[in-house]
CSV table of C-alpha atoms and ligand atoms in Angstrom, one decimal:
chain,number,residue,atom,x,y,z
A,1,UNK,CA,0.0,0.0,0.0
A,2,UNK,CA,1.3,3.6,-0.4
A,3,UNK,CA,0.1,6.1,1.5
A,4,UNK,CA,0.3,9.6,-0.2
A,5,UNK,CA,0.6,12.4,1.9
A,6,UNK,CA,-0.7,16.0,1.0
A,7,UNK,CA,1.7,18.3,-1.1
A,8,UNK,CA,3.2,20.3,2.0
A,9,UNK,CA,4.2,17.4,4.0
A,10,UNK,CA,7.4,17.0,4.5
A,11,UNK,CA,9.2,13.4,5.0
A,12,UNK,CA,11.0,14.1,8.5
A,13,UNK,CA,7.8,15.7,9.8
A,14,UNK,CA,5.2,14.6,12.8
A,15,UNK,CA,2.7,13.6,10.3
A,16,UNK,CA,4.8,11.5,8.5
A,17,UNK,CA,6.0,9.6,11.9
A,18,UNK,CA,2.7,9.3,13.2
A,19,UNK,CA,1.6,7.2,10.0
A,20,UNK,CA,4.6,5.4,10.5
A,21,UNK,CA,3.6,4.6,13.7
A,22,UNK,CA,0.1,3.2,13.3
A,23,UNK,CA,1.4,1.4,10.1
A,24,UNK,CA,3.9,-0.8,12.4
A,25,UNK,CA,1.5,-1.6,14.8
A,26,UNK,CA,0.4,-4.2,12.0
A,27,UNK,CA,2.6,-7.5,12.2
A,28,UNK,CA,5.0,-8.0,10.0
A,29,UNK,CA,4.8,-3.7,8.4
A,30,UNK,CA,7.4,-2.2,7.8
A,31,UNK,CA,7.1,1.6,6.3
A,32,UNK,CA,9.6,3.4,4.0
A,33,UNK,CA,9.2,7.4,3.4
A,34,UNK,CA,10.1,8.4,-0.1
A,35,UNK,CA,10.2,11.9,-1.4
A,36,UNK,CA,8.5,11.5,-4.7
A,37,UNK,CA,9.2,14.0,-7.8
A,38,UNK,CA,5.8,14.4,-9.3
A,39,UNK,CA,5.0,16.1,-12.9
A,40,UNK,CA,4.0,18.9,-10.9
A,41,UNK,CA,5.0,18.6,-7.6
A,42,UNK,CA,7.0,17.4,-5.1
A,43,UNK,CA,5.3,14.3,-3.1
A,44,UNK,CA,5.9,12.1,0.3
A,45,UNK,CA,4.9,8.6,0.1
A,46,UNK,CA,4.9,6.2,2.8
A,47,UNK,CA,5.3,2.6,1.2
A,48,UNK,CA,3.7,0.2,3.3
A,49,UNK,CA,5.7,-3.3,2.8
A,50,UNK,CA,5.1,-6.7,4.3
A,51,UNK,CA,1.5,-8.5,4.2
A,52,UNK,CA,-0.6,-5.5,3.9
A,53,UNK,CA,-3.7,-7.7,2.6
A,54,UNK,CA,-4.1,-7.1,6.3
A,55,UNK,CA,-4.0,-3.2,7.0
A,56,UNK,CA,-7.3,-1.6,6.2
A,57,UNK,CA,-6.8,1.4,4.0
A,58,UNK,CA,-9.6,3.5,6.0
A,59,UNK,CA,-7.6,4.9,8.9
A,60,UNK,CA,-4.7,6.0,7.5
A,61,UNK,CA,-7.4,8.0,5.1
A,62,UNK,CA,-8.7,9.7,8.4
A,63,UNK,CA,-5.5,11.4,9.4
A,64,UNK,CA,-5.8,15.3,7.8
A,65,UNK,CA,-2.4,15.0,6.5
A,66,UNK,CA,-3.1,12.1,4.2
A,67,UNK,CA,-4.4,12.5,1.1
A,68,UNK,CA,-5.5,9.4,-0.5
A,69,UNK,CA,-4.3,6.0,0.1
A,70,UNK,CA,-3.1,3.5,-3.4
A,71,UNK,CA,-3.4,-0.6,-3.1
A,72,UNK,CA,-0.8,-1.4,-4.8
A,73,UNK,CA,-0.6,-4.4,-7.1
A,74,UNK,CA,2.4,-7.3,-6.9
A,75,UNK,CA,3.2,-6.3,-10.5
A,76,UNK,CA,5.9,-3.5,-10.9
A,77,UNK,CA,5.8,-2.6,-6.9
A,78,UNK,CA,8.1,0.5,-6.9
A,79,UNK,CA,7.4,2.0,-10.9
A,80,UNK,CA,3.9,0.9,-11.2
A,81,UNK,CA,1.2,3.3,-12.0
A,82,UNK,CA,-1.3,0.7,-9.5
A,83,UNK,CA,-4.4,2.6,-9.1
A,84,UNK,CA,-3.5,6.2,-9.6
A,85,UNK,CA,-0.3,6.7,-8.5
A,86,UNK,CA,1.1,10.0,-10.1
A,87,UNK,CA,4.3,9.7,-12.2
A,88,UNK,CA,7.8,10.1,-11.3
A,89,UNK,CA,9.5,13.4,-12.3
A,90,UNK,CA,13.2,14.9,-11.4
A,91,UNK,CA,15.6,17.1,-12.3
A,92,UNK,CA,19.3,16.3,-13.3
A,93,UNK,CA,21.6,19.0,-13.7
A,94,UNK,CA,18.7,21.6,-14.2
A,95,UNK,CA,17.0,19.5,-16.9
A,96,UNK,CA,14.1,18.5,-15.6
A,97,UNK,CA,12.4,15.1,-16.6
A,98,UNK,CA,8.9,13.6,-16.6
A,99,UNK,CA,5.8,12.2,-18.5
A,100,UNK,CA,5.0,16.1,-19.3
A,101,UNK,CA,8.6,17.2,-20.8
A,102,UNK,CA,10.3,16.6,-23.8
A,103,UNK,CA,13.8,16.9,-24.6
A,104,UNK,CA,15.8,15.5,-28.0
A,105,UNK,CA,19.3,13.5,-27.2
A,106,UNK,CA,20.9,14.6,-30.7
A,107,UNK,CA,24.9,12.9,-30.9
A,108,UNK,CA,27.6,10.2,-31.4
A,109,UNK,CA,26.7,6.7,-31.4
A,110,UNK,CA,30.4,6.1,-30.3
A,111,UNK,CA,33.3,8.7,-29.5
A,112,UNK,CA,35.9,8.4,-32.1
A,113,UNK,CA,38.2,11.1,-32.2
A,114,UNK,CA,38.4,14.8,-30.2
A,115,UNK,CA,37.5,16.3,-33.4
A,116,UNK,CA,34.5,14.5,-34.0
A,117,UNK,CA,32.7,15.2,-30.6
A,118,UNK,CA,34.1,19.0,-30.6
A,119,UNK,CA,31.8,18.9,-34.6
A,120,UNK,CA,29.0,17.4,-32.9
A,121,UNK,CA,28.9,19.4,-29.8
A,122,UNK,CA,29.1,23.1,-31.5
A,123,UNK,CA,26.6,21.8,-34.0
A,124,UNK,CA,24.1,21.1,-30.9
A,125,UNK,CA,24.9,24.7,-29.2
A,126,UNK,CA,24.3,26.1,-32.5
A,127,UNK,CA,20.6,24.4,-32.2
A,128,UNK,CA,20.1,25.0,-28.8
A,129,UNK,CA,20.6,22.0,-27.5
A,130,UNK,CA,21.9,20.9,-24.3
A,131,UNK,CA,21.4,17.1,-24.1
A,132,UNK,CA,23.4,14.9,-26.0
A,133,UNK,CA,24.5,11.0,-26.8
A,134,UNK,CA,28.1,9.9,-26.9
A,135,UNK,CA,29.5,6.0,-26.5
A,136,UNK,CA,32.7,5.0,-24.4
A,137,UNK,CA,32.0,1.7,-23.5
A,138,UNK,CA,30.1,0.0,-27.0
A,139,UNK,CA,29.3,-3.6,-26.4
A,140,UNK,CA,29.3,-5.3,-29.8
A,141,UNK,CA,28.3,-8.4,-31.3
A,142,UNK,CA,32.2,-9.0,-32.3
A,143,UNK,CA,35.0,-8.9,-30.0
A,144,UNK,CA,37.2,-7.9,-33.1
A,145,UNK,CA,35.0,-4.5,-33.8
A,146,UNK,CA,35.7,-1.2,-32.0
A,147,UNK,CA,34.9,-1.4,-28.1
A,148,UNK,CA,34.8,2.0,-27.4
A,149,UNK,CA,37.9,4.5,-26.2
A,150,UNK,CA,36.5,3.8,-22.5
A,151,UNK,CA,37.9,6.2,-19.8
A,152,UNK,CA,40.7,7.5,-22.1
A,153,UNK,CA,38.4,9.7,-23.7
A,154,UNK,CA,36.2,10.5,-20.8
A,155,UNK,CA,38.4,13.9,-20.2
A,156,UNK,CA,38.0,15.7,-23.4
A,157,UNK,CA,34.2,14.6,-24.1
A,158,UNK,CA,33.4,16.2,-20.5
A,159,UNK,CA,35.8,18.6,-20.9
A,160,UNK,CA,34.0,20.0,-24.7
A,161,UNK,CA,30.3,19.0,-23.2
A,162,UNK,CA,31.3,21.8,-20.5
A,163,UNK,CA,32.7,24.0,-23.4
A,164,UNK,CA,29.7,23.8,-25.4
A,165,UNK,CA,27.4,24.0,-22.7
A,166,UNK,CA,25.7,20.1,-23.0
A,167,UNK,CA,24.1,19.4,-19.7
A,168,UNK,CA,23.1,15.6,-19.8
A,169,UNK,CA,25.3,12.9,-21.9
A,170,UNK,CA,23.3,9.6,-22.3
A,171,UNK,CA,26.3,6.9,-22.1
A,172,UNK,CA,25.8,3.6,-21.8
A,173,UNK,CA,28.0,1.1,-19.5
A,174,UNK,CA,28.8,-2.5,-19.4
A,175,UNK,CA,30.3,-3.0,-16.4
A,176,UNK,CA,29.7,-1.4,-12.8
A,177,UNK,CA,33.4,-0.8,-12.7
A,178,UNK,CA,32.8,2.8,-15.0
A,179,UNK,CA,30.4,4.2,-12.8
A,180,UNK,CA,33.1,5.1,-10.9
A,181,UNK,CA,35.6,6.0,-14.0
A,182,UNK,CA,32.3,8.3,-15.1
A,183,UNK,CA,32.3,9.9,-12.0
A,184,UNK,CA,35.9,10.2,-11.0
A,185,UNK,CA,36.2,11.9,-14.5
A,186,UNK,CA,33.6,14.3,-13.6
A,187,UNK,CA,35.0,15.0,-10.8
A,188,UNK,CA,38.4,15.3,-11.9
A,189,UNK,CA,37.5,18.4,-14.3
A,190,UNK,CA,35.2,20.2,-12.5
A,191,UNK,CA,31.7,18.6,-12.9
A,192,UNK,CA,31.3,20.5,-16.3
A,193,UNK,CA,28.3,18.3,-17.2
A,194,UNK,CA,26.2,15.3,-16.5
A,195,UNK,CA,25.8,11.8,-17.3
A,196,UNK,CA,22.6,9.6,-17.4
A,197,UNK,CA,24.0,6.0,-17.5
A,198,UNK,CA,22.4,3.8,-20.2
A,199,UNK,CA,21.8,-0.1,-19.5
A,200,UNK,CA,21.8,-1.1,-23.1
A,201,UNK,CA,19.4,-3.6,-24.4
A,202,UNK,CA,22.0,-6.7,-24.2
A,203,UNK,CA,22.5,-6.0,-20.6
A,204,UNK,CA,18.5,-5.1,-20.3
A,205,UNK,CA,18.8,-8.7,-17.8
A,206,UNK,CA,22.3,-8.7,-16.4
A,207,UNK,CA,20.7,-8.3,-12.4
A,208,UNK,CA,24.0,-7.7,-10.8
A,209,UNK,CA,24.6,-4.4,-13.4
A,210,UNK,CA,20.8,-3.4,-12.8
A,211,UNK,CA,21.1,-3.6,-9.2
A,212,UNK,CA,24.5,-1.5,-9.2
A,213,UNK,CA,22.4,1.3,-10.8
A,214,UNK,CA,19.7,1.2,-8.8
A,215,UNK,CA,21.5,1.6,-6.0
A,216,UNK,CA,23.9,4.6,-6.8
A,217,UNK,CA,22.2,8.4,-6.5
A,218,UNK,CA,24.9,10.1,-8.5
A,219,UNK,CA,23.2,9.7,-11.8
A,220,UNK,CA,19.8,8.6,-13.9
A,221,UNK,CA,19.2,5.8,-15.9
A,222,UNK,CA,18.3,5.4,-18.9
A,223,UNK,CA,17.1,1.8,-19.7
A,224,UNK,CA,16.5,-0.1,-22.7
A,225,UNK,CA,14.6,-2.1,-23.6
A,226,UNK,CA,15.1,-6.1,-24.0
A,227,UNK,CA,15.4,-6.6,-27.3
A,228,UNK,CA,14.5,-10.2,-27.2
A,229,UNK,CA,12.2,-10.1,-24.1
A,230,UNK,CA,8.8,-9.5,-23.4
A,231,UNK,CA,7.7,-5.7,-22.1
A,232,UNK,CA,7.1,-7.4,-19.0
A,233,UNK,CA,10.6,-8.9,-18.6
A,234,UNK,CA,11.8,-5.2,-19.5
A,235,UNK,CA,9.7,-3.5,-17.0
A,236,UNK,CA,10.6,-6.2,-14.4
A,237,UNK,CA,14.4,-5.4,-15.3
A,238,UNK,CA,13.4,-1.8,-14.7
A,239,UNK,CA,11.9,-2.8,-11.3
A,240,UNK,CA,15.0,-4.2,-10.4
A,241,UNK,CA,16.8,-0.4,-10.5
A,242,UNK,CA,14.1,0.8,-8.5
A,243,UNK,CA,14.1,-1.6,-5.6
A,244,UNK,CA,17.5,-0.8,-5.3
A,245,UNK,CA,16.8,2.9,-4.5
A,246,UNK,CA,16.8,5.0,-7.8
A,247,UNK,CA,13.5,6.0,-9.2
A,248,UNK,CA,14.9,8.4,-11.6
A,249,UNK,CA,14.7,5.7,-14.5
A,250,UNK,CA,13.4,7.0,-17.7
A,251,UNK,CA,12.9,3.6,-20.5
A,252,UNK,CA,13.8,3.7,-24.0
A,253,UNK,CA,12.0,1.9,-26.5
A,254,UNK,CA,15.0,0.5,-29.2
A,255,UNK,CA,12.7,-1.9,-31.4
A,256,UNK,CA,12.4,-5.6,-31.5
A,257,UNK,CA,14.4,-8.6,-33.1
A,258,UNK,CA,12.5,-9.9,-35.7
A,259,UNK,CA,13.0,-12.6,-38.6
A,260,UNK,CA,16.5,-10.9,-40.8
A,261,UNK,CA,15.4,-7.4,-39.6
A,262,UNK,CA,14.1,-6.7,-42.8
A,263,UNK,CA,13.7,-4.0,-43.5
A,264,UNK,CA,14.6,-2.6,-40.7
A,265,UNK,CA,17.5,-3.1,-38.1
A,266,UNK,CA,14.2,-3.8,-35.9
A,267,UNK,CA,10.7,-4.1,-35.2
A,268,UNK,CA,9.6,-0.5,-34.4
A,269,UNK,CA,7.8,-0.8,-31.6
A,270,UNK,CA,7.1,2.9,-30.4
A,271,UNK,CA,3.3,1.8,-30.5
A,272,UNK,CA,4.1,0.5,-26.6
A,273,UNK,CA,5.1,4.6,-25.7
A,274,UNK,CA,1.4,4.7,-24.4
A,275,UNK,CA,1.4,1.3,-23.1
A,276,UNK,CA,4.7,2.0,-20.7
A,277,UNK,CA,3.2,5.4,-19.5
A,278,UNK,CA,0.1,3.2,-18.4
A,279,UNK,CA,1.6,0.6,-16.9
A,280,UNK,CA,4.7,2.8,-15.1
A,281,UNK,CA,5.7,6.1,-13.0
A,282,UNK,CA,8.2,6.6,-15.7
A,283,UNK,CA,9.2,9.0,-18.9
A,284,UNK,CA,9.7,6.7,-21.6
A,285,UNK,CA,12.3,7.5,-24.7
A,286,UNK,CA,12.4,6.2,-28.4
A,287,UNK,CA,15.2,5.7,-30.2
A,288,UNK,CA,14.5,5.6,-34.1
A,289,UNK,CA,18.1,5.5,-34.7
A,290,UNK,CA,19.0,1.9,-33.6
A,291,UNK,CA,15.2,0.5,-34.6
A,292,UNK,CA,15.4,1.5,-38.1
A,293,UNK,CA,19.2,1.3,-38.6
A,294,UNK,CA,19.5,2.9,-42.3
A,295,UNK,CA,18.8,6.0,-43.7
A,296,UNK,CA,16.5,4.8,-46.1
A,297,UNK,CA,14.2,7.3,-47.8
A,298,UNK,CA,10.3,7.2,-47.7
A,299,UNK,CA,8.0,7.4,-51.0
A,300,UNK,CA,7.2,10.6,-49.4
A,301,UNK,CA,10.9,11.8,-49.5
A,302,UNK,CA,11.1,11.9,-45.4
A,303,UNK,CA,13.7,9.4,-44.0
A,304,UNK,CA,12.4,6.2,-42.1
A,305,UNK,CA,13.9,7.3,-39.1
A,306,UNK,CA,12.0,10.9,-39.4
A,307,UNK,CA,8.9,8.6,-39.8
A,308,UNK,CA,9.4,6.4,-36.7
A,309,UNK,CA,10.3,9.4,-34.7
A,310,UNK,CA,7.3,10.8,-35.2
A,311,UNK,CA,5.2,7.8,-34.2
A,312,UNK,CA,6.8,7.7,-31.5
A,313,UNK,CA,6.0,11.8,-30.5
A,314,UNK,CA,2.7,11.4,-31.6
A,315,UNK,CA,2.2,8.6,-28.9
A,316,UNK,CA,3.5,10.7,-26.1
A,317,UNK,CA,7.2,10.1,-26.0
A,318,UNK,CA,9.3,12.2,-23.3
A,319,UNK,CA,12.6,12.0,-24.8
A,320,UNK,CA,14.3,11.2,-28.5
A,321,UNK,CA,17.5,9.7,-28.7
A,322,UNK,CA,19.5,9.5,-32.2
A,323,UNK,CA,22.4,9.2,-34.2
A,324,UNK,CA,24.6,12.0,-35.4
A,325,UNK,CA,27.6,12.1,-36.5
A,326,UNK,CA,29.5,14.9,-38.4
A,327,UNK,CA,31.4,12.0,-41.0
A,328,UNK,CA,29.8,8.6,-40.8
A,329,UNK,CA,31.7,7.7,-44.0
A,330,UNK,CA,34.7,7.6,-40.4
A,331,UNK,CA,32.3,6.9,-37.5
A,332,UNK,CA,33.7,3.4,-36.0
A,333,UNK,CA,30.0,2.2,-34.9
A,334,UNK,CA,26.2,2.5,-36.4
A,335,UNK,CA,28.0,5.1,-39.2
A,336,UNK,CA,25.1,4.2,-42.0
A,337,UNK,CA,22.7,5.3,-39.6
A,338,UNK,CA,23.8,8.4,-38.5
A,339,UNK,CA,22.1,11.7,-39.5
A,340,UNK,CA,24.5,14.4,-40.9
A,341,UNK,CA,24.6,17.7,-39.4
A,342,UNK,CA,23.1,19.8,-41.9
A,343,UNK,CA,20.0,17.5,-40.9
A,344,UNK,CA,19.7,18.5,-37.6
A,345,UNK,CA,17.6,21.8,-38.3
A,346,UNK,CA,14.9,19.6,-40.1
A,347,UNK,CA,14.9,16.7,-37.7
A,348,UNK,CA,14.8,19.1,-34.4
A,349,UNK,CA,11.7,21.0,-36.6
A,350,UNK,CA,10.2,18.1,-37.6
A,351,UNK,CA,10.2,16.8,-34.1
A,352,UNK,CA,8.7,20.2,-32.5
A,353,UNK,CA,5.9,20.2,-35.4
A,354,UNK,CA,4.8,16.4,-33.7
A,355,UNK,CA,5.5,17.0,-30.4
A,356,UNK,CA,3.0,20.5,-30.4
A,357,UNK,CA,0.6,18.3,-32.5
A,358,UNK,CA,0.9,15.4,-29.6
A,359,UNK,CA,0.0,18.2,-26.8
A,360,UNK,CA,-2.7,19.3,-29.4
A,361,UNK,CA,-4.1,15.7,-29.1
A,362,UNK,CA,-4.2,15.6,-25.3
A,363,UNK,CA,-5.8,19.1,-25.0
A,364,UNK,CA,-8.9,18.3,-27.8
A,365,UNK,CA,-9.6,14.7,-26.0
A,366,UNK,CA,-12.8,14.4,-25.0
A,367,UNK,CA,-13.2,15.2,-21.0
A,368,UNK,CA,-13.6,11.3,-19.0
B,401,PEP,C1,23.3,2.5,-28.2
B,401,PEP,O1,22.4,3.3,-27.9
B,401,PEP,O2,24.4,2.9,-28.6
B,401,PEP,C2,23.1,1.1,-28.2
B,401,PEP,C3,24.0,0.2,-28.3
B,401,PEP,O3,21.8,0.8,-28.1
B,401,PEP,P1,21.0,-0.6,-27.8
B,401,PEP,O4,21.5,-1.1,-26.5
B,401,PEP,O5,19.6,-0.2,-27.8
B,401,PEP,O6,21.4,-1.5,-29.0
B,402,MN,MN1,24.8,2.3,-31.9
């Protein structure tokens, strides 16, 4: 059960003991306060845990400082939505994300050379653009391909992210072990920007790695998607960060293996955006880059990967990640899927169009 308390209550407060209190009297309860970052504001919940079957829901209701009370269901415990819990929201290095905002993750599939991230990065100012991609670590399906520069080039992408003012980097690890070399890299020149650790869709089941996310505060995560899994499995996986203390999880739908991914890298399947904003607390992400996998044109002249971004805006997604890269003819991973940058203008456009079209949708829907 979660017990939501009314907007101005704060966790260390008298209120938020005295719930505790009757909540314990019940064998085998044991109560855990989190501070919840709603869409709009800031929460307190009390989780109830233990055989709560048993606790009537009623009392807790009569206490002033309690404003509803949730069942919740055995299915996604901590990210659920259950029965009207409100969604998760926070901020990360004053960009703030939830099911209401929007933000596009234009950049490198991989870092390659100083160069190369210095093109992207002035190309992103030039847009406005503060949130970027960019691989160290790049798990690949051959041990012979490029692996990624790792912490070696940890010091100049920070280093040009602070320079060219990018506030979040989406960078994906493999191993626990680089949380740390992410963070002592930070550290070591000056905090300049911030990182949002991805758990890639090959390690969307490695439990040890999920539970080493979830239980660090230094940094979101950005999880995707199972390629191979059910939603379920995904969203369990995403459970899994959660129960280990860090909510700020947003999920990012990738696509599906299918038969020869023809003809696409993968199955687009940015028709579950809605579904995982039912079923969780969490912003969910698309990334049309690595579903579609090509920069093959539409009869309509618009690239497949324009086309799947917008389904996946139209359907209510919070966050875009895709490929850039200022040579891919050079570009050591996912270079024939990488948009140029003189395509960035059209593809931040084309997103914006969508995205006020999507809020159009919500506003004309018909009042429940
Ligand atoms: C990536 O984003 O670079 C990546 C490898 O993605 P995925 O885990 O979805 O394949
Ligand atoms: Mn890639």
């Amino acid at each position: 059960m979660i017990i939501v308390m009314k907007s101005d209550v704060r966790p260390d407060s008298l209120e938020v003991q005295q719930v505790i209190k009757m909540a314990e009297r019940y064998p085998g309860i044991h109560a855990e306060v989190r501070q919840i970052e709603g869409a709009s504001r800031s929460l307190t919940e009390i989780y109830l845990l233990g055989p709560t079957t048993q606790v009537p829901q009623e009392p807790f209701e009569e206490f002033p400082a309690v404003e509803k009370t949730i069942r919740i269901r055995e299915r996604y415990r901590s990210i659920g939505r259950h029965d009207g819990a409100e969604a998760f929201g926070f901020e990360y290095n004053g960009v703030r994300f939830s099911q209401d905002t929007f933000h596009v993750f234009p950049g490198l599939c991989a870092v390659d050379t100083r160069e190369n991230v210095e093109l992207m990065f002035k190309a992103l100012k030039a847009a406005g653009i503060q949130t970027t991609r960019a691989g160290a670590y790049k798990p690949r399906t051959s041990p012979y391909d490029f692996q990624g520069h790792g912490k070696s080039c940890l010091p100049y992408l920070f280093e040009l992210a602070g320079k060219y003012d990018q506030k979040v980097i989406a960078m994906e690890i493999t191993h626990e072990s680089q949380i740390d070399e992410i963070r002592d890299a930070l550290r070591a020149c000056g905090n300049p920007t911030g990182v949002m650790i991805q758990i890639g869709t090959r390690n969307a089941q490695n439990f040890e790695l999920l539970k080493v996310a979830g239980s660090q505060q230094d940094f979101p995560v950005l999880f995707k998607r199972g390629m191979g899994i059910t939603l379920d499995e995904s969203l369990n996986a995403c459970e899994y960060i959660a129960s280990a203390g860090n909510n700020r999880i947003i999920v990012c739908l990738r696509g599906m293996k299918t038969n020869y991914g023809d003809p696409h890298r993968n199955f687009v399947d940015f028709a579950h955006v809605p579904v995982v904003r039912r079923l969780t607390r969490l912003p969910v992400c698309i990334d049309p880059s690595h579903s579609v996998g090509k920069k093959t044109v539409a009869a309509d002249g618009l690239l497949d990967i324009h086309h799947v971004t917008a389904q996946g805006i139209i359907a209510g997604a919070n966050m875009v990640l895709v490929d850039f890269h200022p040579r891919p003819e050079e570009a050591l991973c996912d270079g024939p899927q990488a948009l140029l940058l003189p395509e960035l203008a059209h593809f931040l456009a084309d997103a914006a169009v969508v995205r006020k079209c999507y809020l159009d949708r919500v506003k004309q829907r018909p009042a429940s």
